Amino acid sequence: MLSYDMDKRGNASRYDYLYRRIRHDIAHGNILPDEKLPSKRALARNLGVSVITVEAAYAQLIAEGYVRAEERRGYFACELSPVARGVQCDGRRGGKRDGQRDGQRGGDQLRGIAASGSIPENAIRRPSPASAGLTQFPAASPERRLASPGTSARMVEGVPAFASEGGPATPASSLESAATALFPYQTWARVMRRTLAEESSATLAQAALGAGSPRLRRAIAAYLREYRGMDVPAERIVVAAGSQTLYQLIIQLLGRDRAFAIESPGYPLLERMYDAQGARCASVPLAAGGIDVAALSESGASVAHVMPAHQFPTGVVMSAAHRRDLLNWSRMDAARAFSSDGPRGRFIIEDDYDAEFRMSGRPIAPLASVDVAGRVIYLNSFTKSLGAAFRIAYMALPEDLAAQFELKLGFYSNTVSPLEQLALARFIEQGHYERHVNRLRTHVKRLQDGLVGRVHESSLAKEVAFEGLDRGLYFSMRVRKGAQDRAVGALQAAGVQLAFLGRGPLAWSGAQSGESVFALNCESLNIEELLLP
């Protein structure tokens, strides 16, 4: 029986404290792989909490891949690879060859070349074709979008219906997106007026520095600590005008002599943005729990750009075992992480683009919150939550990289208006941001539920299956052969944004032969116009 002192939870809720304690014990081996956990009722009785509290904690652990539920058997701890120590450049770790880890699983996932800087030519693709039969999206263009309503819905593989700088799954030209439409403009105007009246020339000058306003960085650090479980000092946060600017800064910080691994299928514009900056790209396919770590090792890339909490466009949530393997990959060659020329070794770019919009339970814990080796660069943007008018993004750097940023790039002027930075800091501090995100999440949840309900009440009910609901701003839909024209035409007419993922067994969602799989975003959905056959 698990025993935790619930009186030591501090300000944390009971379910959050219980979830964190069980997660810690599984991650540190105190709860062994495949060990059966107490039933919900037994654990609730032992801890003196409600069954709902235990149920919520177990649900979060299942969502993150620390626990699995087996029907009529109960709950069991999942197996994680042992934490890897830093590996020397010859591939040795603790006297063993690379790949000879203790434990049954994951040994093969770290095989491949050591981080020697030697990149196989055939691993670099610019641009890359589809990998392993999965669709790699190109950038959206008017002539390569989905067929308009009333025309044939036959798709050309790789055609996206949505893509923008604000992050994946944003409707193209979506000035009327939910975030834009629901934003509290009057509140923002009051905050901006107070900012103009009260801020000094000194604080405005500070906001113009390379990393951004200290006040905004403190507000972001507090937000990350409260809602994402990340204890990041404000000094390690960098603010910039949009994700694309952050990508440019990261490339300059890490060096263009690297190869950057991107997920395939993945966000359409990533490869083009890296390519435009002169960085080499390696396209790495996905495995069942996230990016294929074995293929990543073989690619020769030393930086991996991933979306662990809600991968675009597949909707995959990276499992705890996969996260451990990816973190182990990043720790190889850790002994030479930095030199006089700048950062060396391997790094992970964690793109957490829609973490605020998980509809049920707490958001998936970020990789950065469990990164003790300083290998994860955390990225997020306000564009999806505040709307297209706000091109403000930020990254949280590991300690050593933050020092390198100040040394190499601190001379830049910040790309975000000082007034906007200081106003946003006040907006967050006064609770307006949290209230707006809660309203927006409720709105999108209502749209998702309305769409699914209408489809289930229509003649398409037996032709369509949904997956990944409640994980974020978009989800996936499987459509049986012969029903694509009706389903796509009706959904597009109501403002649903769709992107084709693939057909048959090659489609990522595990579709059966003849089925087509789509990613859906219903931010711009008009429920009243959703007329289904």
Short mmCIF file of C-alpha atoms in Angstrom, two decimals:
data_model
loop_
_atom_site.label_atom_id
_atom_site.label_comp_id
_atom_site.label_asym_id
_atom_site.label_seq_id
_atom_site.Cartn_x
_atom_site.Cartn_y
_atom_site.Cartn_z
CA MET A 1 0.00 0.00 0.00
CA LEU A 2 1.26 3.48 -0.91
CA SER A 3 1.47 5.90 2.00
CA TYR A 4 1.97 9.65 1.62
CA ASP A 5 1.55 12.39 4.19
CA MET A 6 -1.12 14.52 2.53
CA ASP A 7 -0.56 17.26 5.12
CA LYS A 8 2.79 18.02 3.47
CA ARG A 9 1.26 19.04 0.17
CA GLY A 10 1.53 22.76 0.91
CA ASN A 11 -0.57 24.79 -1.55
CA ALA A 12 -0.91 21.90 -4.00
CA SER A 13 -4.28 20.25 -4.45
CA ARG A 14 -4.65 16.72 -3.08
CA TYR A 15 -4.82 15.11 -6.51
CA ASP A 16 -1.86 17.10 -7.82
CA TYR A 17 0.27 16.20 -4.79
CA LEU A 18 -0.68 12.52 -5.06
CA TYR A 19 0.03 12.47 -8.80
CA ARG A 20 3.46 14.05 -8.26
CA ARG A 21 4.40 11.66 -5.44
CA ILE A 22 3.47 8.53 -7.43
CA ARG A 23 5.20 9.92 -10.53
CA HIS A 24 8.36 10.54 -8.50
CA ASP A 25 8.33 7.02 -7.07
CA ILE A 26 7.89 5.41 -10.49
CA ALA A 27 10.58 7.62 -12.08
CA HIS A 28 13.05 6.83 -9.27
CA GLY A 29 12.35 3.11 -9.12
CA ASN A 30 10.62 3.12 -5.73
CA ILE A 31 7.65 1.63 -7.54
CA LEU A 32 8.99 -1.13 -9.77
CA PRO A 33 8.00 -1.70 -13.42
CA ASP A 34 4.78 -3.70 -13.74
CA GLU A 35 4.13 -3.37 -10.01
CA LYS A 36 0.42 -3.26 -9.31
CA LEU A 37 -0.86 -0.09 -7.70
CA PRO A 38 -3.61 -0.07 -5.07
CA SER A 39 -7.18 0.16 -6.25
CA LYS A 40 -8.73 3.60 -6.23
CA ARG A 41 -10.94 2.82 -3.25
CA ALA A 42 -8.17 1.15 -1.23
CA LEU A 43 -5.73 4.02 -1.79
CA ALA A 44 -8.38 6.64 -1.05
CA ARG A 45 -9.23 4.86 2.21
CA ASN A 46 -5.54 4.57 3.20
CA LEU A 47 -4.78 8.24 2.51
CA GLY A 48 -8.03 9.65 3.84
CA VAL A 49 -8.98 11.30 0.54
CA SER A 50 -11.88 10.90 -1.85
CA VAL A 51 -11.98 8.29 -4.61
CA ILE A 52 -12.30 11.18 -7.08
CA THR A 53 -8.91 12.50 -5.92
CA VAL A 54 -7.21 9.14 -6.57
CA GLU A 55 -9.06 8.73 -9.85
CA ALA A 56 -7.83 12.13 -11.08
CA ALA A 57 -4.23 11.34 -10.08
CA TYR A 58 -4.34 7.95 -11.81
CA ALA A 59 -5.88 9.51 -14.93
CA GLN A 60 -3.03 12.01 -15.19
CA LEU A 61 -0.41 9.28 -14.68
CA ILE A 62 -2.05 7.22 -17.43
CA ALA A 63 -2.14 10.22 -19.78
CA GLU A 64 1.60 10.79 -19.27
CA GLY A 65 2.50 7.11 -19.61
CA TYR A 66 3.66 6.40 -16.06
CA VAL A 67 0.77 4.05 -15.34
CA ARG A 68 -1.30 1.73 -17.49
CA ALA A 69 -4.82 0.50 -16.77
CA GLU A 70 -5.75 -3.09 -17.55
CA GLU A 71 -9.41 -3.98 -17.65
CA ARG A 72 -10.52 -6.08 -14.69
CA ARG A 73 -6.93 -6.27 -13.42
CA GLY A 74 -6.18 -2.79 -12.15
CA TYR A 75 -3.39 -0.25 -12.46
CA PHE A 76 0.28 -1.04 -13.11
CA ALA A 77 3.49 1.02 -13.21
CA CYS A 78 5.02 1.37 -16.66
CA GLU A 79 8.65 0.50 -17.31
CA LEU A 80 11.15 3.33 -17.83
CA SER A 81 14.72 3.10 -19.01
CA PRO A 82 17.41 3.75 -16.39
CA VAL A 83 18.71 7.32 -16.34
CA ALA A 84 21.78 7.50 -18.56
CA ARG A 85 24.95 9.12 -17.33
CA GLY A 86 26.97 11.44 -19.57
CA VAL A 87 28.75 9.59 -22.38
CA GLN A 88 32.21 10.32 -23.65
CA CYS A 89 32.79 11.07 -27.30
CA ASP A 90 33.90 7.52 -28.04
CA GLY A 91 30.46 6.28 -27.04
CA ARG A 92 31.42 4.93 -23.61
CA ARG A 93 29.36 5.47 -20.50
CA GLY A 94 30.55 4.12 -17.18
CA GLY A 95 32.83 1.58 -18.87
CA LYS A 96 30.08 0.17 -21.13
CA ARG A 97 29.59 0.64 -24.80
CA ASP A 98 26.70 2.85 -25.86
CA GLY A 99 23.46 0.88 -25.96
CA GLN A 100 24.45 -1.54 -23.16
CA ARG A 101 22.12 -0.08 -20.58
CA ASP A 102 20.82 -2.08 -17.68
CA GLY A 103 17.15 -2.98 -17.87
CA GLN A 104 15.12 -4.80 -20.46
CA ARG A 105 13.70 -2.01 -22.60
CA GLY A 106 15.25 0.85 -24.45
CA GLY A 107 18.73 -0.65 -24.91
CA ASP A 108 18.52 -0.49 -28.66
CA GLN A 109 17.11 3.03 -28.71
CA LEU A 110 20.40 4.69 -27.90
CA ARG A 111 22.45 2.72 -30.42
CA GLY A 112 24.00 4.63 -33.27
CA ILE A 113 26.72 7.12 -33.66
CA ALA A 114 28.07 9.14 -30.76
CA ALA A 115 27.73 12.89 -30.86
CA SER A 116 30.97 13.39 -32.74
CA GLY A 117 29.66 16.07 -35.06
CA SER A 118 29.95 13.80 -38.09
CA ILE A 119 26.67 13.97 -40.04
CA PRO A 120 25.94 11.26 -42.63
CA GLU A 121 25.13 13.01 -45.91
CA ASN A 122 22.11 10.82 -46.55
CA ALA A 123 20.60 11.88 -43.21
CA ILE A 124 20.35 15.51 -44.31
CA ARG A 125 17.28 16.32 -46.34
CA ARG A 126 16.56 19.76 -47.66
CA PRO A 127 13.62 19.58 -48.13
CA SER A 128 12.89 16.00 -47.03
CA PRO A 129 10.32 13.65 -48.61
CA ALA A 130 7.85 11.63 -46.61
CA SER A 131 9.56 9.32 -44.15
CA ALA A 132 8.45 5.74 -43.53
CA GLY A 133 5.28 6.27 -45.54
CA LEU A 134 4.05 9.10 -43.31
CA THR A 135 3.03 12.49 -44.64
CA GLN A 136 5.49 15.38 -44.27
CA PHE A 137 3.48 18.56 -44.79
CA PRO A 138 4.79 21.34 -47.02
CA ALA A 139 3.79 24.92 -46.34
CA ALA A 140 0.18 25.82 -46.96
CA SER A 141 -0.62 27.50 -50.25
CA PRO A 142 -3.96 28.43 -51.83
CA GLU A 143 -3.59 26.00 -54.73
CA ARG A 144 -2.71 23.08 -52.42
CA ARG A 145 -5.51 23.30 -49.87
CA LEU A 146 -8.38 20.87 -49.40
CA ALA A 147 -11.09 20.84 -52.02
CA SER A 148 -13.77 23.43 -51.43
CA PRO A 149 -17.27 22.28 -50.45
CA GLY A 150 -19.18 20.72 -53.31
CA THR A 151 -16.10 19.56 -55.18
CA SER A 152 -14.29 16.27 -55.01
CA ALA A 153 -12.70 15.66 -51.62
CA ARG A 154 -9.92 13.50 -53.08
CA MET A 155 -6.73 14.67 -51.34
CA VAL A 156 -3.20 15.06 -52.53
CA GLU A 157 -1.02 13.62 -49.78
CA GLY A 158 0.74 16.30 -47.81
CA VAL A 159 -1.82 19.06 -48.33
CA PRO A 160 -2.49 21.04 -45.15
CA ALA A 161 -5.59 23.10 -44.50
CA PHE A 162 -4.01 25.11 -41.75
CA ALA A 163 -0.56 26.39 -40.88
CA SER A 164 0.69 29.71 -39.56
CA GLU A 165 3.57 31.25 -37.67
CA GLY A 166 1.54 31.23 -34.50
CA GLY A 167 2.08 27.49 -34.21
CA PRO A 168 0.54 24.31 -35.53
CA ALA A 169 -3.16 23.83 -36.00
CA THR A 170 -4.00 27.48 -36.48
CA PRO A 171 -6.47 28.23 -39.30
CA ALA A 172 -4.79 29.96 -42.23
CA SER A 173 -5.77 33.66 -42.32
CA SER A 174 -7.67 33.16 -39.07
CA LEU A 175 -8.30 36.75 -38.00
CA GLU A 176 -11.59 35.53 -36.56
CA SER A 177 -10.04 32.74 -34.49
CA ALA A 178 -11.50 32.09 -31.08
CA ALA A 179 -8.57 33.72 -29.28
CA THR A 180 -8.91 36.89 -31.34
CA ALA A 181 -12.69 37.03 -31.03
CA LEU A 182 -12.83 36.42 -27.27
CA PHE A 183 -9.90 38.58 -26.23
CA PRO A 184 -10.90 41.19 -23.57
CA TYR A 185 -9.88 44.29 -25.51
CA GLN A 186 -11.36 46.74 -23.01
CA THR A 187 -9.37 45.19 -20.19
CA TRP A 188 -6.22 45.32 -22.31
CA ALA A 189 -6.88 49.01 -23.10
CA ARG A 190 -7.11 49.80 -19.37
CA VAL A 191 -3.90 47.90 -18.67
CA MET A 192 -2.14 49.69 -21.52
CA ARG A 193 -3.27 53.11 -20.23
CA ARG A 194 -1.93 52.31 -16.75
CA THR A 195 1.32 51.15 -18.30
CA LEU A 196 1.72 54.40 -20.24
CA ALA A 197 0.93 56.45 -17.14
CA GLU A 198 3.02 54.62 -14.58
CA GLU A 199 6.07 53.01 -16.21
CA SER A 200 9.34 54.91 -16.12
CA SER A 201 11.87 55.45 -18.86
CA ALA A 202 14.18 53.07 -16.97
CA THR A 203 11.75 50.14 -17.18
CA LEU A 204 11.11 50.87 -20.85
CA ALA A 205 14.85 50.81 -21.48
CA GLN A 206 15.18 47.49 -19.66
CA ALA A 207 12.45 45.97 -21.84
CA ALA A 208 14.47 46.88 -24.92
CA LEU A 209 17.38 44.66 -23.84
CA GLY A 210 18.04 41.42 -25.70
CA ALA A 211 16.19 39.01 -23.39
CA GLY A 212 13.28 41.35 -22.78
CA SER A 213 11.59 43.09 -19.85
CA PRO A 214 12.66 41.73 -16.43
CA ARG A 215 9.09 42.29 -15.20
CA LEU A 216 7.56 40.24 -18.01
CA ARG A 217 10.15 37.52 -17.55
CA ARG A 218 9.31 37.37 -13.83
CA ALA A 219 5.60 37.11 -14.66
CA ILE A 220 6.28 34.28 -17.13
CA ALA A 221 8.49 32.49 -14.59
CA ALA A 222 5.71 32.68 -11.99
CA TYR A 223 3.20 31.39 -14.52
CA LEU A 224 5.45 28.45 -15.50
CA ARG A 225 5.99 27.59 -11.84
CA GLU A 226 2.27 27.68 -11.06
CA TYR A 227 0.80 26.02 -14.14
CA ARG A 228 3.60 24.01 -15.76
CA GLY A 229 5.56 22.81 -12.73
CA MET A 230 8.78 24.45 -13.98
CA ASP A 231 11.05 26.21 -11.50
CA VAL A 232 12.84 28.53 -13.95
CA PRO A 233 14.51 31.76 -12.79
CA ALA A 234 13.39 34.83 -14.72
CA GLU A 235 17.00 35.40 -15.79
CA ARG A 236 16.83 32.28 -17.98
CA ILE A 237 13.74 33.39 -19.94
CA VAL A 238 14.06 35.14 -23.30
CA VAL A 239 11.15 37.04 -24.89
CA ALA A 240 10.91 37.58 -28.66
CA ALA A 241 8.46 38.59 -31.38
CA GLY A 242 7.07 35.19 -32.30
CA SER A 243 8.33 31.64 -32.54
CA GLN A 244 10.20 32.24 -35.78
CA THR A 245 12.42 34.81 -34.08
CA LEU A 246 13.16 32.32 -31.31
CA TYR A 247 14.15 29.67 -33.87
CA GLN A 248 16.62 32.15 -35.37
CA LEU A 249 18.10 32.93 -31.96
CA ILE A 250 18.43 29.23 -31.11
CA ILE A 251 20.26 28.50 -34.35
CA GLN A 252 22.67 31.36 -33.70
CA LEU A 253 23.13 30.21 -30.10
CA LEU A 254 23.74 26.51 -30.85
CA GLY A 255 25.51 26.98 -34.17
CA ARG A 256 24.66 26.36 -37.82
CA ASP A 257 27.14 23.51 -38.05
CA ARG A 258 24.61 21.19 -36.42
CA ALA A 259 21.81 19.10 -37.84
CA PHE A 260 18.36 19.78 -36.37
CA ALA A 261 16.02 16.79 -36.22
CA ILE A 262 12.34 17.45 -36.92
CA GLU A 263 9.47 15.03 -36.49
CA SER A 264 7.92 13.43 -39.55
CA PRO A 265 5.05 14.03 -39.96
CA GLY A 266 5.36 17.39 -38.28
CA TYR A 267 4.70 21.12 -38.35
CA PRO A 268 4.82 22.18 -42.03
CA LEU A 269 6.95 25.29 -41.72
CA LEU A 270 9.67 24.06 -39.36
CA GLU A 271 11.92 22.62 -42.03
CA ARG A 272 11.56 25.70 -44.23
CA MET A 273 12.41 28.01 -41.31
CA TYR A 274 15.51 26.03 -40.34
CA ASP A 275 16.54 25.79 -43.97
CA ALA A 276 16.13 29.56 -44.46
CA GLN A 277 18.58 30.11 -41.59
CA GLY A 278 21.18 27.84 -43.18
CA ALA A 279 20.68 25.01 -40.68
CA ARG A 280 20.67 21.41 -41.80
CA CYS A 281 17.61 19.27 -41.12
CA ALA A 282 17.22 15.55 -40.49
CA SER A 283 13.69 14.20 -40.84
CA VAL A 284 13.01 11.57 -38.16
CA PRO A 285 9.87 9.40 -38.15
CA LEU A 286 7.60 8.89 -35.19
CA ALA A 287 7.31 5.72 -33.16
CA ALA A 288 4.30 4.68 -31.08
CA GLY A 289 5.19 6.90 -28.10
CA GLY A 290 6.84 9.85 -29.86
CA ILE A 291 9.89 10.55 -31.99
CA ASP A 292 11.82 7.38 -32.89
CA VAL A 293 14.87 7.70 -30.62
CA ALA A 294 16.78 4.93 -32.41
CA ALA A 295 16.28 6.70 -35.75
CA LEU A 296 17.21 9.99 -34.08
CA SER A 297 20.53 8.50 -32.94
CA GLU A 298 21.24 7.19 -36.42
CA SER A 299 20.35 10.50 -38.10
CA GLY A 300 23.44 12.25 -36.74
CA ALA A 301 21.38 15.21 -35.51
CA SER A 302 22.50 16.86 -32.27
CA VAL A 303 19.33 18.91 -31.72
CA ALA A 304 15.83 17.43 -31.68
CA HIS A 305 12.78 19.69 -32.14
CA VAL A 306 9.82 17.86 -30.59
CA MET A 307 6.28 18.48 -29.36
CA PRO A 308 5.94 16.06 -26.42
CA ALA A 309 2.64 17.22 -24.92
CA HIS A 310 0.58 17.18 -28.13
CA GLN A 311 2.46 16.34 -31.30
CA PHE A 312 1.31 18.02 -34.48
CA PRO A 313 -0.34 16.65 -36.56
CA THR A 314 -0.72 13.14 -35.09
CA GLY A 315 -1.91 14.19 -31.62
CA VAL A 316 0.52 11.76 -29.96
CA VAL A 317 1.33 12.45 -26.30
CA MET A 318 4.91 11.36 -25.69
CA SER A 319 4.94 8.56 -23.13
CA ALA A 320 7.01 8.65 -19.95
CA ALA A 321 9.21 5.81 -21.25
CA HIS A 322 9.80 7.68 -24.50
CA ARG A 323 10.60 10.87 -22.61
CA ARG A 324 13.20 9.04 -20.54
CA ASP A 325 14.80 7.61 -23.69
CA LEU A 326 14.87 11.04 -25.35
CA LEU A 327 16.42 12.67 -22.27
CA ASN A 328 18.99 9.87 -22.16
CA TRP A 329 19.81 10.59 -25.82
CA SER A 330 20.40 14.25 -24.98
CA ARG A 331 22.78 13.39 -22.14
CA MET A 332 25.23 11.59 -24.39
CA ASP A 333 28.51 13.48 -24.71
CA ALA A 334 27.47 15.64 -21.75
CA ALA A 335 31.11 15.87 -20.65
CA ARG A 336 31.76 18.16 -23.61
CA ALA A 337 28.56 20.16 -23.45
CA PHE A 338 30.36 23.51 -23.59
CA SER A 339 33.67 24.75 -24.89
CA SER A 340 35.33 28.08 -25.57
CA ASP A 341 33.59 28.10 -28.98
CA GLY A 342 30.13 27.72 -27.46
CA PRO A 343 27.67 24.95 -26.55
CA ARG A 344 28.39 21.40 -27.66
CA GLY A 345 26.62 18.12 -27.08
CA ARG A 346 22.96 17.37 -27.71
CA PHE A 347 19.91 19.48 -26.98
CA ILE A 348 16.13 19.13 -27.14
CA ILE A 349 13.85 21.95 -28.26
CA GLU A 350 10.51 21.39 -26.54
CA ASP A 351 7.70 23.12 -28.43
CA ASP A 352 4.79 23.42 -25.97
CA TYR A 353 2.56 25.34 -28.37
CA ASP A 354 -0.93 24.55 -26.95
CA ALA A 355 -0.30 23.33 -23.40
CA GLU A 356 -2.92 25.74 -22.04
CA PHE A 357 -5.67 24.00 -24.02
CA ARG A 358 -5.71 20.48 -22.66
CA MET A 359 -9.43 20.13 -21.99
CA SER A 360 -9.40 17.51 -19.21
CA GLY A 361 -7.03 17.06 -16.29
CA ARG A 362 -3.87 19.07 -15.74
CA PRO A 363 -1.58 19.85 -18.70
CA ILE A 364 0.97 17.18 -19.57
CA ALA A 365 4.17 17.84 -17.60
CA PRO A 366 6.85 19.39 -19.83
CA LEU A 367 10.16 17.67 -20.50
CA ALA A 368 11.90 20.72 -19.11
CA SER A 369 10.36 20.08 -15.67
CA VAL A 370 12.27 16.78 -15.34
CA ASP A 371 15.44 17.80 -17.16
CA VAL A 372 18.17 17.73 -14.52
CA ALA A 373 21.05 17.78 -17.03
CA GLY A 374 20.21 21.13 -18.64
CA ARG A 375 19.58 19.81 -22.15
CA VAL A 376 16.02 21.06 -22.83
CA ILE A 377 15.13 24.43 -24.37
CA TYR A 378 11.46 25.15 -23.62
CA LEU A 379 9.41 27.20 -26.15
CA ASN A 380 5.92 28.62 -25.92
CA SER A 381 3.95 31.45 -27.51
CA PHE A 382 1.13 33.78 -26.53
CA THR A 383 -0.16 33.85 -30.10
CA LYS A 384 -2.50 30.90 -29.67
CA SER A 385 -3.96 32.15 -26.40
CA LEU A 386 -4.09 35.92 -27.07
CA GLY A 387 -4.68 35.90 -30.82
CA ALA A 388 -2.82 36.78 -33.99
CA ALA A 389 -2.41 40.44 -32.99
CA PHE A 390 0.07 39.45 -30.27
CA ARG A 391 3.34 38.20 -31.72
CA ILE A 392 5.03 37.44 -28.42
CA ALA A 393 6.80 34.17 -27.66
CA TYR A 394 9.34 33.08 -25.08
CA MET A 395 11.85 30.37 -24.32
CA ALA A 396 13.29 29.06 -21.06
CA LEU A 397 16.96 28.18 -21.40
CA PRO A 398 19.10 25.82 -19.30
CA GLU A 399 21.47 27.68 -16.99
CA ASP A 400 24.60 27.30 -19.12
CA LEU A 401 22.79 28.21 -22.33
CA ALA A 402 21.32 31.32 -20.67
CA ALA A 403 24.85 32.46 -19.86
CA GLN A 404 25.90 31.75 -23.45
CA PHE A 405 22.92 33.75 -24.73
CA GLU A 406 23.91 36.77 -22.68
CA LEU A 407 27.50 36.47 -23.86
CA LYS A 408 26.85 35.89 -27.57
CA LEU A 409 23.46 37.49 -28.29
CA GLY A 410 22.79 39.87 -25.41
CA PHE A 411 23.75 42.86 -27.54
CA TYR A 412 20.57 42.51 -29.66
CA SER A 413 17.67 44.86 -29.05
CA ASN A 414 14.50 43.03 -28.16
CA THR A 415 12.05 42.55 -31.03
CA VAL A 416 8.89 43.15 -28.94
CA SER A 417 7.66 46.66 -28.13
CA PRO A 418 8.62 47.62 -24.54
CA LEU A 419 5.07 48.92 -23.95
CA GLU A 420 3.54 45.61 -25.04
CA GLN A 421 5.93 43.68 -22.82
CA LEU A 422 5.14 45.72 -19.73
CA ALA A 423 1.40 45.68 -20.44
CA LEU A 424 1.46 41.90 -20.86
CA ALA A 425 3.34 41.57 -17.57
CA ARG A 426 0.56 43.49 -15.80
CA PHE A 427 -2.09 41.49 -17.68
CA ILE A 428 -0.59 38.26 -16.32
CA GLU A 429 0.08 39.56 -12.80
CA GLN A 430 -3.49 40.80 -12.37
CA GLY A 431 -5.01 37.44 -13.37
CA HIS A 432 -6.51 38.64 -16.66
CA TYR A 433 -4.49 36.15 -18.71
CA GLU A 434 -5.59 33.16 -16.63
CA ARG A 435 -9.26 34.19 -16.83
CA HIS A 436 -9.04 34.70 -20.59
CA VAL A 437 -7.42 31.30 -21.17
CA ASN A 438 -10.09 29.63 -19.01
CA ARG A 439 -12.86 31.26 -21.07
CA LEU A 440 -11.14 30.32 -24.31
CA ARG A 441 -10.63 26.71 -23.20
CA THR A 442 -14.29 26.42 -22.24
CA HIS A 443 -15.32 27.90 -25.59
CA VAL A 444 -13.17 25.50 -27.63
CA LYS A 445 -14.33 22.55 -25.50
CA ARG A 446 -17.94 23.50 -26.26
CA LEU A 447 -17.15 23.63 -29.97
CA GLN A 448 -15.45 20.24 -29.91
CA ASP A 449 -18.32 18.66 -27.98
CA GLY A 450 -20.85 20.28 -30.30
CA LEU A 451 -19.09 19.03 -33.41
CA VAL A 452 -18.75 15.46 -32.12
CA GLY A 453 -22.35 15.44 -30.93
CA ARG A 454 -23.69 16.65 -34.29
CA VAL A 455 -21.65 14.06 -36.18
CA HIS A 456 -22.86 11.26 -33.92
CA GLU A 457 -26.47 12.33 -34.53
CA SER A 458 -26.02 12.38 -38.31
CA SER A 459 -25.80 9.73 -41.01
CA LEU A 460 -22.01 9.98 -40.70
CA ALA A 461 -22.07 8.43 -37.23
CA LYS A 462 -20.99 5.00 -38.50
CA GLU A 463 -18.54 6.44 -41.03
CA VAL A 464 -16.47 8.61 -38.69
CA ALA A 465 -14.43 7.99 -35.53
CA PHE A 466 -12.69 10.69 -33.45
CA GLU A 467 -9.43 10.36 -31.54
CA GLY A 468 -7.43 12.63 -29.24
CA LEU A 469 -10.39 14.66 -27.98
CA ASP A 470 -9.62 16.97 -25.04
CA ARG A 471 -5.85 16.94 -25.68
CA GLY A 472 -5.65 20.41 -27.20
CA LEU A 473 -6.93 22.71 -29.93
CA TYR A 474 -7.21 19.97 -32.51
CA PHE A 475 -7.92 16.25 -32.72
CA SER A 476 -8.04 13.56 -35.39
CA MET A 477 -10.85 11.96 -37.35
CA ARG A 478 -10.94 8.65 -39.22
CA VAL A 479 -13.34 8.47 -42.17
CA ARG A 480 -14.35 5.27 -43.91
CA LYS A 481 -13.79 4.87 -47.62
CA GLY A 482 -16.60 6.41 -49.64
CA ALA A 483 -17.67 8.92 -46.99
CA GLN A 484 -14.84 11.45 -47.45
CA ASP A 485 -16.75 13.75 -49.82
CA ARG A 486 -19.75 14.08 -47.52
CA ALA A 487 -17.76 14.45 -44.30
CA VAL A 488 -15.16 16.90 -45.57
CA GLY A 489 -17.66 19.05 -47.48
CA ALA A 490 -20.02 19.40 -44.50
CA LEU A 491 -17.29 20.16 -41.98
CA GLN A 492 -15.51 22.71 -44.17
CA ALA A 493 -18.79 24.49 -44.87
CA ALA A 494 -19.18 25.05 -41.11
CA GLY A 495 -15.69 26.47 -40.71
CA VAL A 496 -13.85 23.39 -39.45
CA GLN A 497 -10.20 23.39 -40.52
CA LEU A 498 -8.94 20.02 -41.73
CA ALA A 499 -5.58 18.60 -42.74
CA PHE A 500 -5.14 15.26 -44.47
CA LEU A 501 -2.82 12.88 -42.59
CA GLY A 502 -2.87 9.75 -44.73
CA ARG A 503 -4.77 6.68 -45.82
CA GLY A 504 -4.98 3.06 -44.78
CA PRO A 505 -2.50 1.36 -42.47
CA LEU A 506 0.13 4.05 -43.18
CA ALA A 507 -2.06 6.74 -41.63
CA TRP A 508 -0.67 7.60 -38.23
CA SER A 509 -3.84 7.03 -36.21
CA GLY A 510 -3.83 3.35 -37.05
CA ALA A 511 -6.55 3.56 -39.67
CA GLN A 512 -7.79 0.42 -41.34
CA SER A 513 -7.45 -0.19 -45.04
CA GLY A 514 -9.52 2.30 -47.03
CA GLU A 515 -9.88 4.81 -44.19
CA SER A 516 -8.58 8.37 -44.42
CA VAL A 517 -7.32 10.28 -41.39
CA PHE A 518 -7.61 14.05 -40.86
CA ALA A 519 -6.48 16.50 -38.21
CA LEU A 520 -9.32 18.84 -37.20
CA ASN A 521 -9.33 22.29 -35.64
CA CYS A 522 -12.72 23.78 -34.80
CA GLU A 523 -11.67 27.18 -33.39
CA SER A 524 -13.60 28.88 -36.21
CA LEU A 525 -16.53 26.45 -36.19
CA ASN A 526 -20.05 27.86 -36.47
CA ILE A 527 -22.22 25.19 -34.85
CA GLU A 528 -25.39 26.72 -36.29
CA GLU A 529 -24.06 26.26 -39.83
CA LEU A 530 -23.03 22.64 -39.23
CA LEU A 531 -25.57 20.92 -41.49
CA LEU A 532 -24.69 17.24 -41.76
CA PRO A 533 -26.32 14.70 -44.05
#
